[in-house]
mmCIF file of C-alpha atoms and ligand atoms in Angstrom:
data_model
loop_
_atom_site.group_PDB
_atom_site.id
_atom_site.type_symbol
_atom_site.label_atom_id
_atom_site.label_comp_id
_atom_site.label_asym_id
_atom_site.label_seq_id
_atom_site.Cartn_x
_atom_site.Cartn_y
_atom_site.Cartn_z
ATOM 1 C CA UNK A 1 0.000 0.000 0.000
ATOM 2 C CA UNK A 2 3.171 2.416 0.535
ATOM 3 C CA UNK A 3 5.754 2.053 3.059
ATOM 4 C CA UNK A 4 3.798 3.786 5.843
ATOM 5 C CA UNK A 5 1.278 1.138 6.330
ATOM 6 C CA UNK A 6 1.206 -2.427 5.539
ATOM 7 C CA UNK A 7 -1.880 -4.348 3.730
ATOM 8 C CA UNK A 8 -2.181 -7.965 3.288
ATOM 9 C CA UNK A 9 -5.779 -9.605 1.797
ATOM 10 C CA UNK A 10 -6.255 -13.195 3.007
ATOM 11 C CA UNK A 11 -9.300 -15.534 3.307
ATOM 12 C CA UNK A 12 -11.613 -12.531 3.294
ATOM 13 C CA UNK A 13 -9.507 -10.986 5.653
ATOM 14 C CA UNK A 14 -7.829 -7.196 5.158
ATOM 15 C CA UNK A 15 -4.864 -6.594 8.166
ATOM 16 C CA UNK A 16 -3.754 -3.147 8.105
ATOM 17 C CA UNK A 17 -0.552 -2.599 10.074
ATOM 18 C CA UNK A 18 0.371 1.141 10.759
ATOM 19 C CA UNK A 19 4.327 0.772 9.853
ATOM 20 C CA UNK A 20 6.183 3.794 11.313
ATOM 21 C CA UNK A 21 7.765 1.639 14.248
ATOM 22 C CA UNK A 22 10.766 4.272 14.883
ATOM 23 C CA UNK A 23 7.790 6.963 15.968
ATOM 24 C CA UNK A 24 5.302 4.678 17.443
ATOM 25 C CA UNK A 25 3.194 4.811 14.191
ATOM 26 C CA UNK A 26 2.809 8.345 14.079
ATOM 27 C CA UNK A 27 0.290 9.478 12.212
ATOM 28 C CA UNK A 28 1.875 11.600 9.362
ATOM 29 C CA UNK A 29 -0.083 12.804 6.717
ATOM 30 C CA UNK A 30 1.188 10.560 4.202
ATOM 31 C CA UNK A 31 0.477 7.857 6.897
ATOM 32 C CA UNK A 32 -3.212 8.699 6.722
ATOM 33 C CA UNK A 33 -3.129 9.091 2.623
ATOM 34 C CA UNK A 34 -2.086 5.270 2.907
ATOM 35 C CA UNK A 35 -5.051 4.513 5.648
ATOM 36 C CA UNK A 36 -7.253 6.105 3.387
ATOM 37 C CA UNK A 37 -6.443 4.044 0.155
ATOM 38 C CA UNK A 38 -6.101 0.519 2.123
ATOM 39 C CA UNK A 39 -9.974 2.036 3.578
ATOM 40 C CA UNK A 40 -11.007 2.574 -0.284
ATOM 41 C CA UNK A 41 -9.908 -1.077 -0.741
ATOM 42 C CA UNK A 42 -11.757 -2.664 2.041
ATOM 43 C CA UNK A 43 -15.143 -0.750 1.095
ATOM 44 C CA UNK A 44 -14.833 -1.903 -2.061
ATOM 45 C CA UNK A 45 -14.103 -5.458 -2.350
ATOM 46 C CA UNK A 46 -16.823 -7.766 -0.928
ATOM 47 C CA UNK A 47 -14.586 -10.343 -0.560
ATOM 48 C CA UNK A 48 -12.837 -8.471 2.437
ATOM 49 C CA UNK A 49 -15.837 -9.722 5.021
ATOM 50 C CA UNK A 50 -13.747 -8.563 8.240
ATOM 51 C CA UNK A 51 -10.713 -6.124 9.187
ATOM 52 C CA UNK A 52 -7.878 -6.321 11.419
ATOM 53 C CA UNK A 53 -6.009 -3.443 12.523
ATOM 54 C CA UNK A 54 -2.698 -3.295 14.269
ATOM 55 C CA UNK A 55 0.585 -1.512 14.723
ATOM 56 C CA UNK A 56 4.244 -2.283 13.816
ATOM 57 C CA UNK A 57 6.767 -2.515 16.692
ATOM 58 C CA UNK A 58 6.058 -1.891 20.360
ATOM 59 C CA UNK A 59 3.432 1.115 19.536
ATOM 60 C CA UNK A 60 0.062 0.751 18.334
ATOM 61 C CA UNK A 61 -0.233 4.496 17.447
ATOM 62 C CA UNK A 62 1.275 7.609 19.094
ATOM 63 C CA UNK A 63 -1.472 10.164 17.453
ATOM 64 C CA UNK A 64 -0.625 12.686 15.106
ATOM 65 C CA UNK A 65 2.863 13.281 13.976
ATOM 66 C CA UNK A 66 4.229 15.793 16.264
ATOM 67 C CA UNK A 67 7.460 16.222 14.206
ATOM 68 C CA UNK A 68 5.308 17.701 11.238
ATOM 69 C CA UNK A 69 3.449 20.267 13.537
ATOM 70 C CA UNK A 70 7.167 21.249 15.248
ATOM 71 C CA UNK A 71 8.361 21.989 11.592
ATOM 72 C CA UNK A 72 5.240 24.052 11.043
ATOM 73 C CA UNK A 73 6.017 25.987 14.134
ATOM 74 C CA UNK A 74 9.737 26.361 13.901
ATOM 75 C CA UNK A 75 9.044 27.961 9.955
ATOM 76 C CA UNK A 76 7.024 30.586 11.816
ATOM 77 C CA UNK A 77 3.628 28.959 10.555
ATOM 78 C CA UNK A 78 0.425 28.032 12.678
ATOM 79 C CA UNK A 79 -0.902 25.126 13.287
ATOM 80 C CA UNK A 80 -4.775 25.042 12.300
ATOM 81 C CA UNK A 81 -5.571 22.943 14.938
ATOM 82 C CA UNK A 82 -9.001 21.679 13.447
ATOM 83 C CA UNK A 83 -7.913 21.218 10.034
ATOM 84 C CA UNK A 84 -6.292 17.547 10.440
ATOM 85 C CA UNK A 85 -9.227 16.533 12.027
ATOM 86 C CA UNK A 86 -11.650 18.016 9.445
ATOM 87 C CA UNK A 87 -9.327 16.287 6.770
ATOM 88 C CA UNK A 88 -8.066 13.033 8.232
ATOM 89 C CA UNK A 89 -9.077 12.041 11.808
ATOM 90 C CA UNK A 90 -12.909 12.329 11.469
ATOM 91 C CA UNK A 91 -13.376 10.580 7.944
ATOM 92 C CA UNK A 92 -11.104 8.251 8.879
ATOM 93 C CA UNK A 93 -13.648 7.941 12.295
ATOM 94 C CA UNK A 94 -16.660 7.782 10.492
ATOM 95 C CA UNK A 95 -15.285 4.995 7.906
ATOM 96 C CA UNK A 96 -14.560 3.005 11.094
ATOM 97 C CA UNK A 97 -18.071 3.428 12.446
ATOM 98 C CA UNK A 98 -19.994 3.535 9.364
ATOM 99 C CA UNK A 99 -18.273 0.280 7.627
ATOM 100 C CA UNK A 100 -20.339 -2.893 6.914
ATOM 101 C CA UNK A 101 -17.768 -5.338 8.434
ATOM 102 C CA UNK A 102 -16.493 -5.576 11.742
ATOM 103 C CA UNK A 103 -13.331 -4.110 12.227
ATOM 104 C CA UNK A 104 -10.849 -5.714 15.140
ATOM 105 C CA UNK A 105 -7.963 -3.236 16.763
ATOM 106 C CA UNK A 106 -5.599 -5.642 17.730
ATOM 107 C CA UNK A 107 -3.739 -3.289 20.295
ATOM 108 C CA UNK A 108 0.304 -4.340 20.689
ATOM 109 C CA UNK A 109 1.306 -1.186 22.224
ATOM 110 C CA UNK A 110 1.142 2.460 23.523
ATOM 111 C CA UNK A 111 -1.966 3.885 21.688
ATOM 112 C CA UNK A 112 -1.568 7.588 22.405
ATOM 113 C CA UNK A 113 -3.697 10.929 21.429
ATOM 114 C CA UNK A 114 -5.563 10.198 18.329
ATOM 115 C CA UNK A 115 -3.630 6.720 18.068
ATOM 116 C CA UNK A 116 -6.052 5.996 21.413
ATOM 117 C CA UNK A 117 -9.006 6.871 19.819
ATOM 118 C CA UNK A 118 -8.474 5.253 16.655
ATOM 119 C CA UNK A 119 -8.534 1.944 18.390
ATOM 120 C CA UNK A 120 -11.542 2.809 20.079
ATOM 121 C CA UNK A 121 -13.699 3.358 16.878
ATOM 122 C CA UNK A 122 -13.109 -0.148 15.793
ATOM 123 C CA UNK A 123 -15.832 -2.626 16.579
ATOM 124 C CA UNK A 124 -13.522 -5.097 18.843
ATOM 125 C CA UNK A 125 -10.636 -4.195 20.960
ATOM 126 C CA UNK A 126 -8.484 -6.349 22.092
ATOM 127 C CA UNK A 127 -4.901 -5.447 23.478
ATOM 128 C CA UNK A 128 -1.470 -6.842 24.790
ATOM 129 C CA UNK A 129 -1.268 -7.288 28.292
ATOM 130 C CA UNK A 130 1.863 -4.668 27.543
ATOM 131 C CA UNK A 131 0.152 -2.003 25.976
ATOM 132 C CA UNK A 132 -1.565 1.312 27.382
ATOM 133 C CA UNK A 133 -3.893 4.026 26.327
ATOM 134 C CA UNK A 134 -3.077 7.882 26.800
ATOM 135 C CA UNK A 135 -5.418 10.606 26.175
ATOM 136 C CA UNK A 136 -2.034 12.050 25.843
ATOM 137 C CA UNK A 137 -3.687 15.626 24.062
ATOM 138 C CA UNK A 138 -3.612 17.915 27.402
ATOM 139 C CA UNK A 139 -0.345 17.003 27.751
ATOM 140 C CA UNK A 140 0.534 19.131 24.947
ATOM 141 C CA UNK A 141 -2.220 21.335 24.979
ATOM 142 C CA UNK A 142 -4.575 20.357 23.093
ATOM 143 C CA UNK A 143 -8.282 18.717 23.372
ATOM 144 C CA UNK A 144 -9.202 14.738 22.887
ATOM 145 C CA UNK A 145 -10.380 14.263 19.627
ATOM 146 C CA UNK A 146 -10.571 11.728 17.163
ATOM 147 C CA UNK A 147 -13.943 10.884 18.769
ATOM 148 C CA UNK A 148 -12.572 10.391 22.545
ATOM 149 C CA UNK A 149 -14.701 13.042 24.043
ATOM 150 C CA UNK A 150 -17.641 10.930 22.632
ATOM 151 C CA UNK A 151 -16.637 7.728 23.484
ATOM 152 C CA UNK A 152 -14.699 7.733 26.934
ATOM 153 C CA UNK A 153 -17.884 9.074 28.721
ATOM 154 C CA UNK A 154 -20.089 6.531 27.036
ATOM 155 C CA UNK A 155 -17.462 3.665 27.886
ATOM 156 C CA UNK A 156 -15.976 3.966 31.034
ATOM 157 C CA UNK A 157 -18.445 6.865 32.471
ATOM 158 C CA UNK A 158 -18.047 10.677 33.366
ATOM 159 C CA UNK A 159 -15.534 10.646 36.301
ATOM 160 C CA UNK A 160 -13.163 8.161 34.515
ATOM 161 C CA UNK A 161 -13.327 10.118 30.909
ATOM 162 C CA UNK A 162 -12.770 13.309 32.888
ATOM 163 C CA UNK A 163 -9.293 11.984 34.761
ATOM 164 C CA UNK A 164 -8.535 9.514 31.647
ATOM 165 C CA UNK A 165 -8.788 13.475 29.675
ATOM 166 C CA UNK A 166 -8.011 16.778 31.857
ATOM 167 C CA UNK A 167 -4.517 13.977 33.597
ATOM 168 C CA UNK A 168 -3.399 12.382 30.536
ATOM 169 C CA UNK A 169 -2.232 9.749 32.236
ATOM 170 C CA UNK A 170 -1.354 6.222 31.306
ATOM 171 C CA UNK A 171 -4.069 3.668 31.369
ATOM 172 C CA UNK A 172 -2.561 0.445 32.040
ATOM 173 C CA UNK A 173 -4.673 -2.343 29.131
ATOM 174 C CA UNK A 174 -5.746 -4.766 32.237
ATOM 175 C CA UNK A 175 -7.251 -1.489 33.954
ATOM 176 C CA UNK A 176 -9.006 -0.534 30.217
ATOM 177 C CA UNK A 177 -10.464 -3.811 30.240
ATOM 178 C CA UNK A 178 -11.511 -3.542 33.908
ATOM 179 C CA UNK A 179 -13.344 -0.699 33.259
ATOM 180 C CA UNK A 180 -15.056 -1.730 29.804
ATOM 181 C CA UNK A 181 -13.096 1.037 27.556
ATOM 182 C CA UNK A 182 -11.925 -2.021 25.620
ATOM 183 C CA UNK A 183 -13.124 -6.000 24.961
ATOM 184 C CA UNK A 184 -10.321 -8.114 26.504
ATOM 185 C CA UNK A 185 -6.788 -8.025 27.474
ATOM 186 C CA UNK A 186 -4.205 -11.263 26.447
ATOM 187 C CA UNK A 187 -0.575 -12.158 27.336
ATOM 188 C CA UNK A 188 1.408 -10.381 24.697
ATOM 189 C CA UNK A 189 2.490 -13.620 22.628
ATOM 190 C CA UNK A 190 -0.908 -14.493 22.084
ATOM 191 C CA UNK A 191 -1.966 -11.176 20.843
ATOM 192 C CA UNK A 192 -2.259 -11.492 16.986
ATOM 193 C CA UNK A 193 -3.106 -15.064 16.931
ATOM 194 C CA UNK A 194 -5.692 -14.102 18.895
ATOM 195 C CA UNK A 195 -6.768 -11.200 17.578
ATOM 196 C CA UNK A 196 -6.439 -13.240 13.744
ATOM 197 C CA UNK A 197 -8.817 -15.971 15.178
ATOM 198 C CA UNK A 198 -11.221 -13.454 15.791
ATOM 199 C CA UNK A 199 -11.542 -11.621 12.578
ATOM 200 C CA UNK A 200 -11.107 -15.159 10.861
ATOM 201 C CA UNK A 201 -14.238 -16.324 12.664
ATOM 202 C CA UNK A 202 -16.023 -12.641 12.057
ATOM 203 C CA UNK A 203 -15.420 -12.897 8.405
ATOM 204 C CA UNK A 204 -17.198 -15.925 7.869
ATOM 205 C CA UNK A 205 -20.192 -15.241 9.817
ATOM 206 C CA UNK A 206 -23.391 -13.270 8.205
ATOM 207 C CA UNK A 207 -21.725 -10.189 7.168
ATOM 208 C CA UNK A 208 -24.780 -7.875 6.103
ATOM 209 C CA UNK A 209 -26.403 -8.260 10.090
ATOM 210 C CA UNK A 210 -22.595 -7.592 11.430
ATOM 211 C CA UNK A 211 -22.807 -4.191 9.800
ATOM 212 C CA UNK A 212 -26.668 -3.269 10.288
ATOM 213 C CA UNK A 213 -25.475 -4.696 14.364
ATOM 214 C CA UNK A 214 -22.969 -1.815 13.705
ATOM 215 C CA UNK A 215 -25.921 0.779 12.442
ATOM 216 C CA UNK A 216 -27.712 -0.435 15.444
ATOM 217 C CA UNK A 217 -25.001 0.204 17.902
ATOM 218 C CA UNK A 218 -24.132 3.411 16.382
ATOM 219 C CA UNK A 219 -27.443 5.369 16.468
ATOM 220 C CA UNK A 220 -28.169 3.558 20.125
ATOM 221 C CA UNK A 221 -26.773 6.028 22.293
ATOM 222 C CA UNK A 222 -28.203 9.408 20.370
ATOM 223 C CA UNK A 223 -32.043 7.302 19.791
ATOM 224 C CA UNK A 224 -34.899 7.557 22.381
ATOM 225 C CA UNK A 225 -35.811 3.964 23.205
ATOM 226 C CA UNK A 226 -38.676 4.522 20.710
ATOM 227 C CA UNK A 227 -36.335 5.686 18.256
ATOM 228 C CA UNK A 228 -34.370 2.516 18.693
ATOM 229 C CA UNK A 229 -37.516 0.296 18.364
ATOM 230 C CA UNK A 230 -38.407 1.786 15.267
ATOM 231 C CA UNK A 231 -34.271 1.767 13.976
ATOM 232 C CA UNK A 232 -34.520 -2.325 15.270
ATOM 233 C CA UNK A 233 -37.318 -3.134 12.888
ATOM 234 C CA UNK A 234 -35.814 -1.237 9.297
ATOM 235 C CA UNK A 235 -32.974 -3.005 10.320
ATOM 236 C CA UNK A 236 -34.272 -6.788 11.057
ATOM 237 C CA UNK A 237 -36.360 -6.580 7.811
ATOM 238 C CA UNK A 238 -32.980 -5.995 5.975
ATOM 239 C CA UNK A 239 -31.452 -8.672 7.956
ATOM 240 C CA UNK A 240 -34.346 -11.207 6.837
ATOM 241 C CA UNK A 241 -34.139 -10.615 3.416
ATOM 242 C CA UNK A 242 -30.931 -11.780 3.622
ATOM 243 C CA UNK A 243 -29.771 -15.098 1.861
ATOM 244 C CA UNK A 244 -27.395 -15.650 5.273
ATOM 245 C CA UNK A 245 -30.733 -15.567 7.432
ATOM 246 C CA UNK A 246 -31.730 -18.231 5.102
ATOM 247 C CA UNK A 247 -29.166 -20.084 5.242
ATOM 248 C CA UNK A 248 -28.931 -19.560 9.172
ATOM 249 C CA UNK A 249 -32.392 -21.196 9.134
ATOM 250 C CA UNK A 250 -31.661 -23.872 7.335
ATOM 251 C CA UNK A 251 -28.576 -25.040 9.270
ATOM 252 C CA UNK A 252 -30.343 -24.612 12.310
ATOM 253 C CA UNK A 253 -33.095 -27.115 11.628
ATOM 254 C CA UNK A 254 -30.976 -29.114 9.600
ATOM 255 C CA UNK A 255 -28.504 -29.279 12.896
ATOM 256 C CA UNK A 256 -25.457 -28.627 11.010
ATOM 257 C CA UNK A 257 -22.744 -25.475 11.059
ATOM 258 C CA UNK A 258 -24.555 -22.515 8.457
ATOM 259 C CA UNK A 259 -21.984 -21.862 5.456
ATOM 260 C CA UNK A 260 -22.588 -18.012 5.531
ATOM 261 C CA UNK A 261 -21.295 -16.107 2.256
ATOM 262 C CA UNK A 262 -22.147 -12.646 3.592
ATOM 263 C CA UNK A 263 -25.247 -11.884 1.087
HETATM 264 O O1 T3D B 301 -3.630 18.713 13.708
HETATM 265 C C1 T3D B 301 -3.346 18.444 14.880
HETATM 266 O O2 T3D B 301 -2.180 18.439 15.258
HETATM 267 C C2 T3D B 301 -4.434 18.044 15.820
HETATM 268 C C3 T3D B 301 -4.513 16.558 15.945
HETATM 269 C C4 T3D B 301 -4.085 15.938 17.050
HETATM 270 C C5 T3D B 301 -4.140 14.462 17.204
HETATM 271 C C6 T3D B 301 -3.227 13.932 18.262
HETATM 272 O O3 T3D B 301 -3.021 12.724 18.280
HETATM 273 S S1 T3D B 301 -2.506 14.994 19.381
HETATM 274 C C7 T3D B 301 -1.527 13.885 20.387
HETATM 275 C C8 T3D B 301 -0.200 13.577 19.752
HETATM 276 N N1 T3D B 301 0.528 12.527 20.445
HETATM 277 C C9 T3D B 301 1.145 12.722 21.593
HETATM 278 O O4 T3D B 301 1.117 13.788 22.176
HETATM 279 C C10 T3D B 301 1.973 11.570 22.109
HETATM 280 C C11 T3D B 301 3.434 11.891 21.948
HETATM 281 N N2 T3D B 301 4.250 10.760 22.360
HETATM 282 C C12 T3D B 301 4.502 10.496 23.656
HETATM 283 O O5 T3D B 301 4.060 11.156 24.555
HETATM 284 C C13 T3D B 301 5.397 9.339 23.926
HETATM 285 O O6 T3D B 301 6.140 9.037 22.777
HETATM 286 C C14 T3D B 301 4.627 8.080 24.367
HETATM 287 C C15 T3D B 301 4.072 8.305 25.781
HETATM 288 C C16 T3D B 301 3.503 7.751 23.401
HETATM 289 C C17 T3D B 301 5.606 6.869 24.406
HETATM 290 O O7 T3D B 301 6.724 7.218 25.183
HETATM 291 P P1 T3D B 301 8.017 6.286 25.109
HETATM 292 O O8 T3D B 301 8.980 6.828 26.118
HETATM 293 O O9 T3D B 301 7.610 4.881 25.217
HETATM 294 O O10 T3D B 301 8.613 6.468 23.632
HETATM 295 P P2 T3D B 301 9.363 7.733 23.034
HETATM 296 O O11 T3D B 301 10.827 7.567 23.245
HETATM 297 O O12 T3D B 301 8.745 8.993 23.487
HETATM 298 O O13 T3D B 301 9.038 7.579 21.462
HETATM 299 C C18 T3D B 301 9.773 6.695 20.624
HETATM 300 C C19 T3D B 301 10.045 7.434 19.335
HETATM 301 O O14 T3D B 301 8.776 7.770 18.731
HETATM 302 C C20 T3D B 301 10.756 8.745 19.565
HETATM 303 O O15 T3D B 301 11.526 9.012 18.407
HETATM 304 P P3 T3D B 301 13.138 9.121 18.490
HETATM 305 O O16 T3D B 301 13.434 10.198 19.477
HETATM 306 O O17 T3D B 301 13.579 7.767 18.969
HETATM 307 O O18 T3D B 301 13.557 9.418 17.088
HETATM 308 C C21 T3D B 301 9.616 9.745 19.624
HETATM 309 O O19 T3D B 301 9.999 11.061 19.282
HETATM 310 C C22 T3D B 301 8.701 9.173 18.550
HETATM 311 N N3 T3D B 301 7.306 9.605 18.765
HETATM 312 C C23 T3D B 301 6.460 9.180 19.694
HETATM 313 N N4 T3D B 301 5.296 9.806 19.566
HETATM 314 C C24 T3D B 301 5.421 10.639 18.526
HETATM 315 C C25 T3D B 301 6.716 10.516 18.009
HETATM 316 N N5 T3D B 301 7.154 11.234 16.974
HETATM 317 C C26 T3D B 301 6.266 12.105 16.424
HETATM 318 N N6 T3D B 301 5.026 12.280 16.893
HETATM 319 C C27 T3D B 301 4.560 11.562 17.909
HETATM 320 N N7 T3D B 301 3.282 11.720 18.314
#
């Protein structure tokens, strides 16, 4: 994909590895111009039924390149603070939330500033028993973003997002399991076969419902519980038009495993 990020396709399986090991997979901008094409890949090929994300090295992702903003600074220039965000870190959000296959963040590292939240807009987190989360942005001045002052509160609750943000200190992975911010914690060794197990079983079950689940989950926290009713029936009639609900049918009262193709 370029020599920022590294893309492999594999029994309907995409695994993006961020590949800037030396700087914690920074984000740079040609870092996210990579993310972005691998992203155009995965939406496009319905052969790719599930995605696993992951980082190079001993970092997942330390957030935004701070290298490129220093250089902006030193030259005399200003940073425009939301203009990254508006160009990069939200799409790149959004695709997460908004794609029809599960995405898996399989976490082997520090995940830092945006590099944090990144992880936490994919569908499954699971991390090494190593690895850490920072809302590292008051630190340097700045505000969470990349989604974290949506998520945080909704995970782990006011009083922990408002530490986890205004301290910027390190959150141990056992701890972000403990308090629900992510899905499961494993010994370090047993991280990517793991987390490959898990997208390998995600991409062959009934890939239509996993992304209307993801709809579902998405609108939940914004939707009135009648809202949510209303969103849970448009989305079960797409479900059961589907030839996987068939087929799910079919293997049930037939007793064997369903062979789900993900139409
Ligand atoms: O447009 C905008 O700017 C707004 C968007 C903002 C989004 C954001 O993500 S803001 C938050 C940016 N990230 C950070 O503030 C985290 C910065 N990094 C750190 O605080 C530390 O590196 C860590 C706590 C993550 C890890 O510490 P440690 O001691 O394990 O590693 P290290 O030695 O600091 O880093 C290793 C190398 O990676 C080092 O390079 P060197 O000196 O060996 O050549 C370090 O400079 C580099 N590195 C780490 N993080 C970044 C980075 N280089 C550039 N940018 C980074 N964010």
């Amino acid at each position: 994909m370029g020599e920022n990020l590294l893309f492999e396709h594999a029994d309907a399986v995409a695994t993006i590895t961020l590949n800037r090991p030396d700087k914690l997979n920074a984000f740079t901008t040609e870092l996210h111009r990579e993310l972005a094409a691998a992203l155009d890949v995965v939406e496009g090929d319905a052969t790719i039924r599930a995605v696993l994300l992951t980082g190079a090295g001993r970092g997942f992702c330390a957030g935004q390149d701070l290298a490129e903003r220093a250089a902006i600074l030193a030259a005399g220039g200003k940073v425009e603070g939301g203009k990254a965000l508006v160009t990069w870190y939200n799409p790149l959000v959004r695709r997460l939330r908004r794609l029809e296959k599960p995405v898996v963040c399989a976490v082997n590292g520090i995940a830092a500033g945006a590099g944090a939240n990144i992880a936490l807009a994919c569908d499954i987190v699971l991390a090494a028993r190593s690895a850490s989360f920072i809302q590292a942005f008051c630190r340097i001045g700045l505000v969470p973003d990349a989604g974290g002052s949506y998520v945080l509160p909704r995970l782990v609750g006011m009083a922990r997002a408002s530490a986890l943000s205004l301290l910027g200190d390190t959150l141990p992975a056992e701890q972000a399991a403990q308090w629900g911010l992510i899905w499961r914690v494993v010994d370090d060794d047993t991280l990517m076969p793991e987390a490959i197990a898990l997208v390998q079983h995600l991409a062959r079950q009934p890939t239509r419902a996993l992304g209307l689940i993801k709809e579902a989950l998405n609108a939940s926290c914004a939707n009135s519980l009648d809202q949510q009713l209303d969103l849970e029936r448009d989305l079960q009639a797409k479900a059961a038009a589907t030839a996987d609900f068939r087929e799910g049918v079919a293997a049930f009262i037939e007793k064997r495993p369903a062979r789900f193709t993900g139409r």
